[in-house]
Amino acid sequence: MAIVVADEPHSRYTCPMFTKLTRSGGHTYVQLVESFRDETGRPRQRTVCTLGRLDEAGGQVDSLLKGLLRAKGMPASTAEAPQVAFESALALGDVWALDQLWKELGFDALAGVFRKARYITPVEHAIRVMVFNRLCDADSKLGVLRWLQTVSMPQIDTAALTHQHLLRSLDALMDHQDAVDDVVAGLLRPLVDQDLSMVFYDLTTIRAAGLSEQTDDVRQYGMAKEGLIARQFMLGVVQTAEGLPIYHEVFDGNQAESPTLMPTLKKVLGRFGHIRRLIVVADRGLLSLDNIDELGKIKLPGGQALEFILAVPGRRYGEFVEVLQAFQAKAAPAEQEIVEETCWHDLRLVVAHHPQRAREQTTLRRERIAALEAQAQAWAGKLDGQDAGISGRGRKLSDSGAKARLYHEVKQAHLARIVKVDLKGDLFSYAVDEGALAQAELMDGKLLLVSNVADLTPAEVVKRYKALADIERGFRVLKSEIEIAPVYHRLPERIRAHAMVCFMALIVYRVMRQRLALAGSDLTPEKALAQLRRIQRHSVRINQAEPITGISTINDIQAQVLQTLNIKKPTHETQLT
């Protein structure tokens, strides 16, 4: 500090003063020192006074500092060691990125739907929170509230959200489903190619919890994709060739697959009427003669016919034995996949044969049959031994018991059409149907596709169908990353609303995947979000003052992820309330 000292009213000289630390007797003292010039103009220093010991708590130095602070109008506590309190860090980066995508895609237009319906509570905020939770840390609706305590949601008053608010927002989704569907279709429409749209349709089963019965309950017992009888509902999804989901529908858990195709396609065409050409690709369970006849009658808004590629289910391969026998002459010596075409019911029938897969399927089937025969021979030997009075190991075996056990093993191996167990006879017997075995081996490695698409080569038809596997990956995302199941809701409309929330999450997920792929990144959406989750919002409070908030440093990897997703970096100013 500099202090002007005036020895006389009009002195031209200033005498700067400063503090100086000195050591004496093991203590540190603070002295006030003046710098001046003597009569000859040479600089000199002199000690004006000793202010006190620096290492003495509450001593003269501390008293002087507090007095100076009071004179300046500042609290005396400023002179003391600051009391710093850190609040828990909140994850920001992942929800920030999702919030930017949500708005960019146009999902925030849902707010207008509910404002128009005169909702007082911000329904769109609750929906947004539930969608983000599916992508970041999928949990129950109660779990969503726990998750909210760990994140810094942009521009949402999370403290005002309650469990009932989330449930009522699900109800609002269904009460205004048509308007919500219009918003979602509107934001998807620019992303769908109007000149040639290849859409894929498939269904999966979603496990549902609970035993209660509700009116119009969609939870029904049926055969799950895992091969078990379970209480479930069916979820149908339509997506584009680029992997973008554009429509979903919830069906009863015991609904057959083929009747769902036509109503679904009609709704898709109603929402995306700008499409000039549409090719539908569907899996085996959706092919039926009724579907084919109805598909041929559907016209696009411009008058063009609907085109399709449908797989023939394995249970119907027997209808194509003559075609396959003629084709087998070319398939038998092949070492690479071959594709041929013929005609069936005035439609194209494309047949593909994969030699390696055929050999694997044939070998596996013969090994299973051999194991079943070995087991059957062992049981037959034990029965013969018992008849001869020879006691064997284990419990006594009966003919009916042996038949039941072998039949169960055959069913488990899916070989009931080939290995025939005589359940009506008195004695244990079985037979291998060589004709059925030969027919099964004829089908090994084969893929049969029915289509009315005229301008695709057979190989292109097969390639288009194989892209259907991407919708299966979408189902895996729904069941793993988004965790759509098991569903604990009881009410049918809540189940449909839950499916809608998961469908929105899948749209955002697939948009992220597209952008990552276009940029050549090897990150998956979940790995990208995991990287961004490390960008945190921190809050610190000093001496009971208002908290100071800030964002953790964004490293190069996180910056690259944001750039790949075409999302600007979060800043303190644009971050939240």
Coordinates of C-alpha atoms in Angstrom, one line a residue:
M1 CA 0.0 0.0 0.0
A2 CA 1.1 3.6 -0.5
I3 CA 0.4 6.3 2.0
V4 CA 1.0 10.0 1.1
V5 CA 2.6 11.8 4.0
A6 CA 2.6 15.6 3.8
D7 CA 5.2 17.2 6.2
E8 CA 4.0 20.5 5.1
P9 CA 0.9 21.7 3.3
H10 CA 2.6 22.0 -0.1
S11 CA 5.1 19.1 0.0
R12 CA 6.1 17.7 -3.4
Y13 CA 7.2 14.4 -2.0
T14 CA 5.2 11.2 -1.3
C15 CA 6.4 8.7 1.2
P16 CA 5.2 5.2 0.2
M17 CA 4.7 2.8 3.0
F18 CA 4.5 -1.0 3.0
T19 CA 4.4 -3.9 5.3
K20 CA 7.5 -6.0 6.0
L21 CA 7.8 -9.4 7.8
T22 CA 10.7 -10.0 10.2
R23 CA 11.7 -13.0 12.3
S24 CA 12.7 -12.6 16.0
G25 CA 12.7 -15.1 18.8
G26 CA 11.0 -17.8 16.7
H27 CA 8.0 -15.4 15.9
T28 CA 7.1 -13.5 12.8
Y29 CA 6.3 -9.8 13.2
V30 CA 4.6 -7.4 10.8
Q31 CA 6.2 -4.0 10.6
L32 CA 5.0 -0.8 8.8
V33 CA 8.0 0.5 6.8
E34 CA 8.3 4.0 5.2
S35 CA 10.4 4.6 2.1
F36 CA 11.9 8.1 1.7
R37 CA 14.8 10.1 0.3
D38 CA 17.4 11.8 2.4
E39 CA 18.8 15.4 1.9
T40 CA 21.0 14.1 -0.8
G41 CA 18.2 12.4 -2.7
R42 CA 19.3 8.9 -1.9
P43 CA 16.5 6.3 -1.1
R44 CA 16.2 5.2 2.5
Q45 CA 13.7 3.1 4.6
R46 CA 12.7 3.4 8.2
T47 CA 10.4 1.4 10.4
V48 CA 7.5 3.4 11.5
C49 CA 6.0 0.8 13.9
T50 CA 5.6 -2.8 14.6
L51 CA 1.9 -3.9 14.0
G52 CA 2.1 -7.1 15.9
R53 CA 2.8 -10.9 15.6
L54 CA 1.6 -12.5 12.4
D55 CA 1.4 -16.0 14.0
E56 CA -0.8 -14.8 16.9
A57 CA -4.5 -15.6 16.5
G58 CA -6.7 -12.8 17.7
G59 CA -3.7 -10.5 18.3
Q60 CA -3.0 -6.9 17.2
V61 CA -2.7 -7.8 13.5
D62 CA -6.1 -9.4 13.5
S63 CA -7.6 -6.4 15.4
L64 CA -6.1 -4.0 12.9
L65 CA -7.5 -5.9 9.9
K66 CA -11.0 -6.0 11.4
G67 CA -10.9 -2.3 12.1
L68 CA -9.9 -1.6 8.6
L69 CA -12.6 -3.8 7.2
R70 CA -15.2 -2.0 9.3
A71 CA -14.0 1.3 8.1
K72 CA -14.5 0.0 4.5
G73 CA -18.0 -1.2 5.3
M74 CA -17.0 -4.9 4.8
P75 CA -17.9 -7.8 7.2
A76 CA -15.2 -8.6 9.7
S77 CA -15.6 -12.3 8.8
T78 CA -13.7 -11.5 5.5
A79 CA -10.5 -11.5 7.5
E80 CA -11.1 -15.0 8.8
A81 CA -10.4 -18.2 6.9
P82 CA -13.3 -18.7 4.4
Q83 CA -15.9 -21.4 5.1
V84 CA -16.3 -23.3 1.9
A85 CA -19.2 -25.8 1.4
F86 CA -19.4 -27.9 -1.7
E87 CA -22.8 -29.3 -2.8
S88 CA -23.2 -32.6 -4.6
A89 CA -22.2 -32.5 -8.2
L90 CA -25.0 -33.1 -10.7
A91 CA -24.6 -34.8 -14.1
L92 CA -25.2 -32.3 -16.9
G93 CA -23.6 -33.4 -20.1
D94 CA -25.9 -36.3 -21.0
V95 CA -29.2 -34.5 -20.3
W96 CA -27.9 -31.4 -21.9
A97 CA -27.2 -33.3 -25.2
L98 CA -30.6 -35.0 -25.1
D99 CA -32.4 -31.7 -24.4
Q100 CA -30.7 -30.1 -27.4
L101 CA -31.8 -33.1 -29.6
W102 CA -35.3 -33.0 -28.1
K103 CA -35.7 -29.4 -29.1
E104 CA -34.0 -29.7 -32.5
L105 CA -36.2 -32.6 -33.5
G106 CA -39.3 -30.7 -32.4
F107 CA -40.6 -32.8 -29.5
D108 CA -41.0 -29.6 -27.5
A109 CA -44.0 -28.9 -29.7
L110 CA -45.8 -31.3 -27.4
A111 CA -46.1 -28.4 -24.9
G112 CA -48.5 -26.7 -27.3
V113 CA -50.8 -29.7 -27.3
F114 CA -51.2 -29.6 -23.6
R115 CA -51.4 -25.9 -23.3
K116 CA -54.2 -25.9 -25.8
A117 CA -55.9 -28.5 -23.7
R118 CA -55.6 -26.1 -20.7
Y119 CA -53.3 -28.2 -18.5
I120 CA -52.0 -26.3 -15.6
T121 CA -49.0 -28.5 -15.0
P122 CA -46.1 -28.7 -17.5
V123 CA -47.0 -32.1 -19.0
E124 CA -44.3 -31.9 -21.7
H125 CA -41.6 -31.4 -19.0
A126 CA -42.7 -34.6 -17.3
I127 CA -42.7 -36.5 -20.6
R128 CA -39.3 -35.2 -21.4
V129 CA -38.0 -36.3 -18.0
M130 CA -39.3 -39.8 -18.5
V131 CA -37.9 -40.1 -22.0
F132 CA -34.4 -38.9 -20.8
N133 CA -34.6 -41.3 -17.9
R134 CA -35.1 -44.2 -20.3
L135 CA -32.0 -43.3 -22.2
C136 CA -29.8 -42.4 -19.2
D137 CA -30.8 -44.6 -16.3
A138 CA -34.0 -46.5 -17.1
D139 CA -36.1 -47.0 -14.0
S140 CA -39.6 -47.0 -12.6
K141 CA -41.6 -43.8 -12.3
L142 CA -40.6 -43.6 -8.6
G143 CA -37.0 -44.3 -9.7
V144 CA -37.3 -41.3 -12.1
L145 CA -37.7 -39.0 -9.1
R146 CA -34.6 -40.5 -7.5
W147 CA -32.6 -40.1 -10.7
L148 CA -33.7 -36.4 -11.0
Q149 CA -31.8 -35.7 -7.8
T150 CA -28.6 -36.6 -9.5
V151 CA -28.9 -34.6 -12.7
S152 CA -29.2 -30.9 -13.7
M153 CA -32.2 -30.9 -16.1
P154 CA -32.1 -27.9 -18.4
Q155 CA -35.0 -25.4 -17.9
I156 CA -37.2 -27.8 -15.8
D157 CA -38.2 -27.3 -12.2
T158 CA -37.5 -30.8 -11.1
A159 CA -38.5 -30.1 -7.5
A160 CA -42.1 -29.5 -8.6
L161 CA -42.4 -33.0 -10.2
T162 CA -44.1 -35.7 -8.2
H163 CA -45.0 -39.3 -8.7
Q164 CA -48.6 -38.4 -9.3
H165 CA -47.5 -35.7 -11.8
L166 CA -45.7 -38.4 -13.9
L167 CA -48.6 -40.7 -13.8
R168 CA -51.1 -37.9 -14.8
S169 CA -48.8 -37.0 -17.6
L170 CA -49.0 -40.5 -19.0
D171 CA -52.8 -40.2 -18.8
A172 CA -52.6 -36.9 -20.7
L173 CA -50.6 -38.7 -23.5
M174 CA -53.4 -41.1 -24.1
D175 CA -56.2 -38.6 -23.6
H176 CA -54.7 -36.5 -26.5
Q177 CA -53.1 -39.4 -28.4
D178 CA -54.2 -38.2 -31.8
A179 CA -52.7 -34.7 -31.3
V180 CA -49.5 -36.3 -29.8
D181 CA -49.3 -38.7 -32.8
D182 CA -49.6 -35.7 -35.2
V183 CA -46.7 -33.9 -33.5
V184 CA -44.5 -37.0 -33.6
A185 CA -45.4 -37.8 -37.3
G186 CA -44.8 -34.1 -38.2
L187 CA -41.3 -34.1 -36.8
L188 CA -40.5 -37.5 -38.4
R189 CA -42.0 -36.5 -41.8
P190 CA -38.9 -34.5 -43.0
L191 CA -36.7 -37.5 -42.1
V192 CA -38.6 -39.9 -44.4
D193 CA -37.6 -40.1 -48.0
Q194 CA -40.7 -39.3 -50.1
D195 CA -39.4 -40.8 -53.4
L196 CA -38.6 -44.3 -52.2
S197 CA -39.3 -45.4 -48.6
M198 CA -38.3 -48.8 -47.5
V199 CA -40.1 -49.6 -44.3
F200 CA -39.7 -52.6 -42.1
Y201 CA -42.4 -54.0 -39.8
D202 CA -42.1 -56.6 -37.1
L203 CA -43.5 -57.4 -33.7
T204 CA -42.0 -58.5 -30.4
T205 CA -43.4 -59.5 -27.0
I206 CA -43.1 -57.4 -23.9
R207 CA -43.3 -59.0 -20.5
A208 CA -45.9 -57.6 -18.1
A209 CA -46.0 -58.0 -14.3
G210 CA -49.0 -58.4 -12.0
L211 CA -52.0 -60.7 -11.8
S212 CA -54.9 -58.3 -11.7
E213 CA -57.5 -58.3 -14.4
Q214 CA -58.6 -55.0 -16.1
T215 CA -61.3 -54.2 -18.6
D216 CA -59.8 -54.3 -22.1
D217 CA -56.6 -55.6 -20.6
V218 CA -53.7 -55.9 -23.2
R219 CA -51.8 -58.2 -20.8
Q220 CA -52.6 -61.6 -22.0
Y221 CA -50.9 -65.0 -21.8
G222 CA -49.2 -66.0 -25.0
M223 CA -46.0 -67.5 -26.4
A224 CA -43.1 -65.1 -25.8
K225 CA -40.2 -64.7 -28.2
E226 CA -38.1 -66.5 -25.6
G227 CA -40.2 -69.6 -26.2
L228 CA -42.1 -69.4 -22.8
I229 CA -45.8 -68.9 -22.0
A230 CA -45.9 -65.5 -20.2
R231 CA -48.2 -62.6 -19.5
Q232 CA -47.4 -60.0 -22.0
F233 CA -48.5 -57.6 -24.7
M234 CA -47.3 -57.3 -28.3
L235 CA -45.5 -54.3 -29.6
G236 CA -45.4 -53.6 -33.4
V237 CA -42.8 -51.2 -34.8
V238 CA -42.4 -49.7 -38.2
Q239 CA -39.0 -48.3 -39.1
T240 CA -37.3 -46.9 -42.2
A241 CA -34.3 -48.5 -44.0
E242 CA -32.1 -46.0 -42.2
G243 CA -33.2 -47.4 -38.9
L244 CA -35.6 -44.6 -37.9
P245 CA -38.7 -45.8 -36.1
I246 CA -41.8 -44.0 -37.4
Y247 CA -44.7 -45.8 -35.9
H248 CA -45.6 -48.2 -33.1
E249 CA -48.7 -50.0 -31.9
V250 CA -49.6 -52.0 -28.8
F251 CA -51.6 -55.3 -29.3
D252 CA -53.0 -57.9 -26.9
G253 CA -50.5 -60.4 -25.7
N254 CA -52.2 -63.3 -27.4
Q255 CA -52.7 -61.5 -30.8
A256 CA -51.7 -63.4 -33.9
E257 CA -49.1 -61.6 -35.9
S258 CA -50.5 -61.7 -39.5
P259 CA -53.8 -59.7 -38.8
T260 CA -51.8 -56.8 -37.4
L261 CA -50.1 -56.0 -40.7
M262 CA -52.9 -54.4 -42.7
P263 CA -54.2 -51.9 -40.0
T264 CA -50.7 -50.9 -39.2
L265 CA -49.8 -50.1 -42.8
K266 CA -53.0 -48.1 -43.3
K267 CA -52.2 -45.9 -40.3
V268 CA -48.6 -45.4 -41.6
L269 CA -49.9 -44.3 -45.0
G270 CA -52.3 -42.0 -43.3
R271 CA -49.6 -40.2 -41.4
F272 CA -47.0 -40.1 -44.2
G273 CA -49.1 -39.3 -47.2
H274 CA -46.3 -37.5 -48.9
I275 CA -44.6 -40.8 -49.7
R276 CA -44.6 -41.5 -53.5
R277 CA -43.4 -45.1 -53.3
L278 CA -43.5 -47.5 -50.4
I279 CA -41.9 -50.9 -50.1
V280 CA -42.9 -52.9 -47.0
V281 CA -40.5 -55.6 -45.7
A282 CA -42.0 -58.0 -43.1
D283 CA -40.9 -61.2 -41.3
R284 CA -42.2 -64.7 -41.6
G285 CA -45.0 -64.5 -39.1
L286 CA -46.8 -61.8 -41.2
L287 CA -47.2 -63.7 -44.4
S288 CA -50.6 -65.1 -45.2
L289 CA -52.6 -65.4 -48.4
D290 CA -55.2 -62.9 -46.9
N291 CA -52.4 -60.4 -46.3
I292 CA -51.1 -60.8 -49.8
D293 CA -54.5 -60.2 -51.3
E294 CA -55.1 -57.2 -49.2
L295 CA -51.6 -55.7 -49.8
G296 CA -52.3 -55.9 -53.5
K297 CA -55.4 -53.7 -53.1
I298 CA -53.7 -50.9 -51.1
K299 CA -52.9 -47.7 -53.1
L300 CA -50.7 -44.8 -52.0
P301 CA -52.3 -41.3 -52.0
G302 CA -50.8 -40.8 -55.5
G303 CA -52.4 -43.9 -56.8
Q304 CA -49.3 -46.1 -56.9
A305 CA -49.5 -49.6 -55.7
L306 CA -48.0 -50.7 -52.4
E307 CA -45.0 -52.9 -52.8
F308 CA -43.9 -55.6 -50.4
I309 CA -41.2 -58.2 -49.6
L310 CA -42.5 -60.9 -47.2
A311 CA -40.6 -63.9 -45.9
V312 CA -42.3 -67.4 -46.2
P313 CA -42.6 -69.0 -42.7
G314 CA -40.8 -72.3 -42.2
R315 CA -44.1 -74.1 -41.4
R316 CA -45.2 -73.4 -45.0
Y317 CA -42.0 -74.5 -46.7
G318 CA -43.8 -77.8 -47.5
E319 CA -45.9 -76.0 -50.1
F320 CA -42.7 -75.2 -52.0
V321 CA -41.1 -78.7 -52.1
E322 CA -41.3 -78.9 -55.9
V323 CA -39.7 -75.5 -56.3
L324 CA -36.9 -76.3 -53.8
Q325 CA -36.2 -79.7 -55.4
A326 CA -35.5 -78.1 -58.7
F327 CA -33.4 -75.4 -57.1
Q328 CA -31.4 -77.9 -55.0
A329 CA -29.6 -79.2 -58.1
K330 CA -27.8 -75.8 -58.2
A331 CA -27.6 -75.3 -54.5
A332 CA -25.9 -78.7 -53.6
P333 CA -22.5 -78.0 -55.2
A334 CA -22.5 -74.3 -54.3
E335 CA -19.8 -72.9 -51.9
Q336 CA -21.1 -69.3 -51.9
E337 CA -24.6 -68.0 -51.4
I338 CA -26.7 -68.3 -54.5
V339 CA -30.1 -66.6 -55.3
E340 CA -32.7 -67.7 -57.9
E341 CA -36.2 -66.6 -58.8
T342 CA -39.4 -68.2 -59.9
C343 CA -43.1 -67.4 -59.9
W344 CA -45.7 -68.2 -57.3
H345 CA -49.4 -67.0 -57.4
D346 CA -48.4 -64.4 -60.0
L347 CA -45.8 -63.0 -57.6
R348 CA -42.0 -63.2 -57.5
L349 CA -40.7 -66.0 -55.4
V350 CA -37.0 -65.4 -54.6
V351 CA -35.0 -68.3 -53.1
A352 CA -31.6 -67.9 -51.5
H353 CA -29.3 -70.7 -50.3
H354 CA -26.4 -70.3 -47.9
P355 CA -24.3 -73.4 -48.1
Q356 CA -22.4 -73.0 -44.9
R357 CA -25.5 -72.3 -42.9
A358 CA -27.2 -75.3 -44.5
R359 CA -24.3 -77.6 -43.4
E360 CA -24.4 -76.2 -39.9
Q361 CA -28.2 -76.8 -39.6
T362 CA -28.0 -80.3 -41.1
T363 CA -25.1 -81.3 -38.8
L364 CA -26.8 -79.9 -35.7
R365 CA -30.1 -81.7 -36.5
R366 CA -28.4 -85.1 -37.1
E367 CA -26.4 -84.7 -33.8
R368 CA -29.6 -84.1 -31.9
I369 CA -31.3 -87.1 -33.5
A370 CA -28.3 -89.2 -32.7
A371 CA -28.4 -88.1 -29.1
L372 CA -32.2 -88.9 -28.9
E373 CA -31.7 -92.3 -30.5
A374 CA -28.9 -93.1 -28.0
Q375 CA -31.1 -92.1 -25.1
A376 CA -34.0 -94.1 -26.5
Q377 CA -31.8 -97.2 -26.9
A378 CA -30.6 -96.9 -23.3
W379 CA -34.2 -96.7 -22.1
A380 CA -35.2 -99.7 -24.3
G381 CA -32.2 -101.7 -23.0
K382 CA -33.3 -101.0 -19.4
L383 CA -36.9 -102.1 -20.2
D384 CA -35.6 -105.3 -21.8
G385 CA -33.4 -105.9 -18.8
Q386 CA -36.3 -105.5 -16.4
D387 CA -38.3 -107.9 -18.4
A388 CA -35.5 -110.4 -18.1
G389 CA -35.3 -110.0 -14.4
I390 CA -32.1 -107.9 -14.4
S391 CA -32.2 -105.1 -11.9
G392 CA -30.5 -101.9 -13.1
R393 CA -29.4 -98.7 -11.5
G394 CA -32.0 -96.0 -10.5
R395 CA -35.8 -96.3 -10.3
K396 CA -37.7 -98.8 -12.2
L397 CA -38.8 -97.6 -15.7
S398 CA -42.1 -98.3 -17.4
D399 CA -43.0 -98.2 -21.1
S400 CA -45.4 -95.3 -20.6
G401 CA -42.7 -93.5 -18.6
A402 CA -40.1 -94.0 -21.3
K403 CA -42.5 -92.8 -24.0
A404 CA -43.4 -89.7 -22.1
R405 CA -39.7 -88.9 -21.4
L406 CA -38.7 -89.4 -25.0
Y407 CA -41.6 -87.3 -26.3
H408 CA -40.6 -84.5 -24.0
E409 CA -37.0 -84.6 -25.2
V410 CA -38.2 -84.7 -28.9
K411 CA -40.4 -81.6 -28.3
Q412 CA -37.6 -79.8 -26.6
A413 CA -35.4 -80.4 -29.6
H414 CA -38.1 -79.2 -32.0
L415 CA -38.0 -82.6 -33.9
A416 CA -41.5 -83.8 -33.4
R417 CA -42.1 -83.9 -37.2
I418 CA -39.1 -86.2 -37.7
V419 CA -38.8 -88.4 -34.6
K420 CA -42.2 -90.0 -34.1
V421 CA -42.9 -91.5 -30.6
D422 CA -45.7 -94.0 -30.5
L423 CA -47.8 -92.7 -27.7
K424 CA -50.8 -95.0 -28.3
G425 CA -49.0 -98.4 -28.3
D426 CA -48.5 -100.5 -25.2
L427 CA -44.7 -100.9 -25.7
F428 CA -42.1 -98.2 -25.9
S429 CA -41.3 -97.5 -29.6
Y430 CA -40.3 -94.7 -31.9
A431 CA -39.3 -94.1 -35.5
V432 CA -37.4 -91.6 -37.5
D433 CA -39.4 -90.4 -40.5
E434 CA -36.8 -90.4 -43.3
G435 CA -39.1 -88.5 -45.6
A436 CA -39.6 -85.7 -43.1
L437 CA -35.9 -85.6 -42.4
A438 CA -35.0 -85.3 -46.1
Q439 CA -37.6 -82.5 -46.5
A440 CA -36.1 -80.7 -43.5
E441 CA -32.6 -81.0 -44.9
L442 CA -33.9 -79.7 -48.3
M443 CA -35.0 -76.5 -46.4
D444 CA -31.7 -76.0 -44.6
G445 CA -29.9 -72.8 -45.5
K446 CA -32.9 -71.6 -47.5
L447 CA -34.7 -68.2 -47.4
L448 CA -37.9 -67.8 -49.4
L449 CA -39.3 -64.4 -50.1
V450 CA -42.5 -63.4 -51.8
S451 CA -42.5 -59.9 -53.5
N452 CA -44.2 -57.8 -56.1
V453 CA -41.3 -55.3 -56.4
A454 CA -40.5 -55.4 -60.1
D455 CA -37.3 -53.3 -60.3
L456 CA -35.1 -55.0 -57.8
T457 CA -32.9 -57.9 -58.7
P458 CA -33.3 -61.2 -56.7
A459 CA -30.0 -60.4 -54.8
E460 CA -31.3 -56.9 -54.0
V461 CA -34.6 -58.4 -52.7
V462 CA -32.6 -60.6 -50.4
K463 CA -30.4 -57.7 -49.3
R464 CA -33.5 -55.6 -48.5
Y465 CA -35.0 -58.4 -46.4
K466 CA -31.8 -59.0 -44.5
A467 CA -31.9 -55.3 -43.4
L468 CA -34.9 -56.3 -41.3
A469 CA -32.4 -57.5 -38.7
D470 CA -31.9 -53.9 -37.8
I471 CA -35.5 -53.7 -36.4
E472 CA -34.6 -56.7 -34.2
R473 CA -31.6 -54.7 -32.9
G474 CA -34.1 -51.9 -32.2
F475 CA -36.2 -54.4 -30.1
R476 CA -33.0 -55.3 -28.2
V477 CA -32.4 -51.6 -27.5
L478 CA -35.9 -51.3 -26.2
K479 CA -35.5 -54.3 -23.9
S480 CA -31.9 -53.6 -22.8
E481 CA -30.8 -49.9 -22.9
I482 CA -34.3 -48.4 -22.7
E483 CA -35.7 -51.3 -20.5
I484 CA -39.3 -51.2 -21.7
A485 CA -39.9 -54.5 -19.8
P486 CA -41.1 -55.7 -17.5
V487 CA -44.0 -53.4 -17.3
Y488 CA -45.6 -52.9 -13.9
H489 CA -48.5 -50.7 -14.9
R490 CA -52.0 -52.2 -14.6
L491 CA -54.2 -49.9 -16.6
P492 CA -54.2 -50.6 -20.4
E493 CA -53.9 -46.9 -21.2
R494 CA -50.9 -46.5 -18.9
I495 CA -49.2 -49.4 -20.6
R496 CA -49.8 -47.8 -24.0
A497 CA -48.4 -44.5 -22.6
H498 CA -45.4 -46.3 -21.3
A499 CA -44.8 -47.8 -24.8
M500 CA -45.2 -44.3 -26.3
V501 CA -42.5 -42.9 -23.9
C502 CA -40.1 -45.7 -24.9
F503 CA -40.9 -45.2 -28.6
M504 CA -39.9 -41.5 -28.3
A505 CA -36.7 -42.6 -26.5
L506 CA -36.0 -45.0 -29.4
I507 CA -36.4 -42.2 -31.9
V508 CA -33.8 -40.0 -30.1
Y509 CA -31.5 -43.1 -29.7
R510 CA -31.6 -43.8 -33.4
V511 CA -31.0 -40.2 -34.4
M512 CA -27.9 -40.3 -32.1
R513 CA -26.8 -43.5 -33.8
Q514 CA -27.2 -42.0 -37.2
R515 CA -25.1 -39.0 -36.4
L516 CA -22.4 -41.1 -34.8
A517 CA -22.3 -43.4 -37.8
L518 CA -22.2 -40.5 -40.3
A519 CA -19.2 -39.0 -38.5
G520 CA -17.4 -42.4 -38.5
S521 CA -17.4 -42.7 -34.7
D522 CA -17.2 -46.1 -33.1
L523 CA -19.2 -44.9 -30.1
T524 CA -22.7 -46.3 -29.5
P525 CA -25.3 -43.8 -28.1
E526 CA -25.0 -45.3 -24.6
K527 CA -21.2 -44.9 -24.7
A528 CA -21.5 -41.4 -26.0
L529 CA -24.0 -40.5 -23.2
A530 CA -21.6 -42.1 -20.6
Q531 CA -18.8 -39.8 -21.8
L532 CA -21.0 -36.7 -21.6
R533 CA -22.4 -37.7 -18.2
R534 CA -19.0 -36.8 -16.8
I535 CA -19.7 -33.1 -17.6
Q536 CA -21.1 -32.0 -14.3
R537 CA -22.6 -28.9 -12.8
H538 CA -20.9 -27.9 -9.5
S539 CA -22.1 -25.6 -6.8
V540 CA -20.0 -24.0 -4.0
R541 CA -21.0 -21.7 -1.1
I542 CA -18.5 -19.5 0.6
N543 CA -19.2 -18.0 4.1
Q544 CA -23.0 -18.6 3.8
A545 CA -23.2 -16.3 0.7
E546 CA -25.2 -17.2 -2.4
P547 CA -23.9 -20.4 -4.0
I548 CA -21.6 -20.0 -7.0
T549 CA -22.4 -22.5 -9.8
G550 CA -20.2 -23.7 -12.7
I551 CA -19.6 -26.4 -15.2
S552 CA -16.7 -28.8 -15.1
T553 CA -14.0 -28.5 -17.7
I554 CA -15.0 -30.2 -21.0
N555 CA -12.1 -32.4 -22.2
D556 CA -11.2 -33.2 -25.8
I557 CA -13.2 -36.5 -25.9
Q558 CA -16.4 -34.9 -24.6
A559 CA -16.0 -32.0 -27.0
Q560 CA -15.6 -34.4 -29.9
V561 CA -18.7 -36.3 -28.9
L562 CA -20.7 -33.0 -28.8
Q563 CA -19.3 -32.0 -32.2
T564 CA -20.2 -35.4 -33.7
L565 CA -23.8 -35.1 -32.4
N566 CA -23.9 -31.5 -33.8
I567 CA -24.6 -30.1 -30.3
K568 CA -23.1 -26.9 -28.9
K569 CA -21.2 -27.1 -25.6
P570 CA -23.1 -26.2 -22.4
T571 CA -22.1 -22.9 -20.9
H572 CA -22.9 -21.4 -17.5
E573 CA -25.0 -18.7 -19.1
T574 CA -27.1 -21.0 -21.3
Q575 CA -27.3 -23.8 -18.7
L576 CA -30.2 -23.9 -16.5
T577 CA -32.2 -22.3 -14.1

